[in-house]
């Protein structure tokens, strides 16, 4: 429908230790994944280099961009990969 609004999610994925505190999840892994989510393009997925290295030989990915980015609260720039999930 032409007037229908479409909700586009953004997903950030990182591989690191997390800690459970009751029903809360904490740690650098959670913080970095949240920063990656904010870097993802609407409707897309942003993964860290460590995730890319872990899955690159197991999945076919539609990588549309990769770049070093400085993320808020993280001391060193990280290599990020943008993945398009559109057909």
Short mmCIF file of N, CA, C and O in Angstrom, two decimals, residues 2-33:
data_model
loop_
_atom_site.label_atom_id
_atom_site.label_comp_id
_atom_site.label_asym_id
_atom_site.label_seq_id
_atom_site.Cartn_x
_atom_site.Cartn_y
_atom_site.Cartn_z
N UNK A 2 0.57 2.25 -0.79
CA UNK A 2 1.42 3.43 -0.92
C UNK A 2 1.56 4.25 0.36
O UNK A 2 2.60 4.83 0.60
N UNK A 3 0.54 4.30 1.20
CA UNK A 3 0.59 5.12 2.41
C UNK A 3 1.02 4.33 3.64
O UNK A 3 1.04 4.87 4.73
N UNK A 4 1.36 3.07 3.45
CA UNK A 4 1.74 2.22 4.56
C UNK A 4 3.18 2.53 4.98
O UNK A 4 4.08 2.60 4.15
N UNK A 5 3.40 2.73 6.27
CA UNK A 5 4.75 2.97 6.77
C UNK A 5 5.46 1.64 6.98
O UNK A 5 4.86 0.67 7.41
N UNK A 6 6.74 1.61 6.67
CA UNK A 6 7.52 0.40 6.82
C UNK A 6 8.55 0.62 7.92
O UNK A 6 9.29 1.60 7.91
N UNK A 7 8.58 -0.29 8.86
CA UNK A 7 9.54 -0.23 9.95
C UNK A 7 10.81 -0.96 9.51
O UNK A 7 10.76 -2.11 9.11
N UNK A 8 11.94 -0.26 9.52
CA UNK A 8 13.20 -0.88 9.14
C UNK A 8 14.10 -1.00 10.36
O UNK A 8 14.46 -0.01 10.98
N UNK A 9 14.44 -2.22 10.68
CA UNK A 9 15.29 -2.48 11.83
C UNK A 9 16.76 -2.29 11.47
O UNK A 9 17.14 -2.36 10.31
N UNK A 10 17.57 -2.08 12.49
CA UNK A 10 19.03 -2.04 12.36
C UNK A 10 19.56 -3.07 13.35
O UNK A 10 19.12 -3.12 14.50
N UNK A 11 20.52 -3.87 12.90
CA UNK A 11 21.06 -4.93 13.76
C UNK A 11 22.57 -4.77 13.86
O UNK A 11 23.25 -4.55 12.85
N UNK A 12 23.10 -4.87 15.07
CA UNK A 12 24.54 -4.85 15.31
C UNK A 12 24.96 -6.15 15.98
O UNK A 12 24.31 -6.59 16.93
N UNK A 13 26.02 -6.78 15.45
CA UNK A 13 26.46 -8.07 15.99
C UNK A 13 27.96 -7.99 16.29
O UNK A 13 28.76 -7.60 15.45
N UNK A 14 28.31 -8.40 17.52
CA UNK A 14 29.71 -8.44 17.95
C UNK A 14 29.91 -9.72 18.76
O UNK A 14 28.96 -10.27 19.32
N UNK A 15 31.13 -10.18 18.82
CA UNK A 15 31.48 -11.39 19.57
C UNK A 15 32.41 -11.01 20.71
O UNK A 15 33.54 -10.56 20.46
N UNK A 16 31.92 -11.13 21.95
CA UNK A 16 32.71 -10.79 23.13
C UNK A 16 32.01 -11.34 24.37
O UNK A 16 30.85 -11.77 24.31
N UNK A 17 32.71 -11.29 25.49
CA UNK A 17 32.12 -11.74 26.74
C UNK A 17 31.01 -10.80 27.18
O UNK A 17 31.11 -9.58 27.00
N UNK A 18 29.96 -11.38 27.74
CA UNK A 18 28.89 -10.61 28.37
C UNK A 18 28.65 -11.20 29.76
O UNK A 18 29.01 -12.34 30.04
N UNK A 19 28.06 -10.39 30.61
CA UNK A 19 27.82 -10.81 31.98
C UNK A 19 26.35 -10.60 32.31
O UNK A 19 25.77 -9.57 31.96
N UNK A 20 25.75 -11.58 32.97
CA UNK A 20 24.36 -11.48 33.37
C UNK A 20 24.28 -11.03 34.81
O UNK A 20 24.97 -11.56 35.68
N UNK A 21 23.43 -10.02 35.05
CA UNK A 21 23.19 -9.49 36.38
C UNK A 21 21.68 -9.47 36.56
O UNK A 21 21.03 -8.52 36.19
N UNK A 22 21.15 -10.57 37.08
CA UNK A 22 19.70 -10.70 37.16
C UNK A 22 19.14 -10.82 35.75
O UNK A 22 19.49 -11.72 35.01
N UNK A 23 18.28 -9.89 35.36
CA UNK A 23 17.70 -9.89 34.02
C UNK A 23 18.44 -8.94 33.08
O UNK A 23 18.06 -8.78 31.93
N UNK A 24 19.52 -8.33 33.57
CA UNK A 24 20.29 -7.38 32.77
C UNK A 24 21.53 -8.06 32.18
O UNK A 24 22.09 -8.97 32.79
N UNK A 25 21.92 -7.64 30.99
CA UNK A 25 23.12 -8.14 30.34
C UNK A 25 24.10 -6.97 30.23
O UNK A 25 23.72 -5.89 29.78
N UNK A 26 25.36 -7.19 30.64
CA UNK A 26 26.34 -6.12 30.67
C UNK A 26 27.65 -6.56 30.06
O UNK A 26 27.86 -7.75 29.83
N UNK A 27 28.53 -5.61 29.81
CA UNK A 27 29.87 -5.90 29.34
C UNK A 27 30.17 -5.23 28.01
O UNK A 27 29.30 -4.66 27.36
N UNK A 28 31.46 -5.30 27.61
CA UNK A 28 31.89 -4.68 26.37
C UNK A 28 31.15 -5.25 25.16
O UNK A 28 30.86 -4.53 24.21
N UNK A 29 30.85 -6.54 25.17
CA UNK A 29 30.14 -7.16 24.06
C UNK A 29 28.79 -6.50 23.81
O UNK A 29 28.42 -6.24 22.66
N UNK A 30 28.08 -6.20 24.87
CA UNK A 30 26.77 -5.55 24.75
C UNK A 30 26.94 -4.12 24.27
O UNK A 30 26.23 -3.66 23.36
N UNK A 31 27.90 -3.41 24.85
CA UNK A 31 28.13 -2.01 24.48
C UNK A 31 28.55 -1.87 23.02
O UNK A 31 28.06 -1.01 22.30
N UNK A 32 29.45 -2.73 22.57
CA UNK A 32 29.91 -2.65 21.18
C UNK A 32 28.79 -3.03 20.23
O UNK A 32 28.59 -2.39 19.19
N UNK A 33 28.01 -4.06 20.54
CA UNK A 33 26.88 -4.44 19.68
C UNK A 33 25.89 -3.28 19.55
O UNK A 33 25.36 -3.02 18.46
#
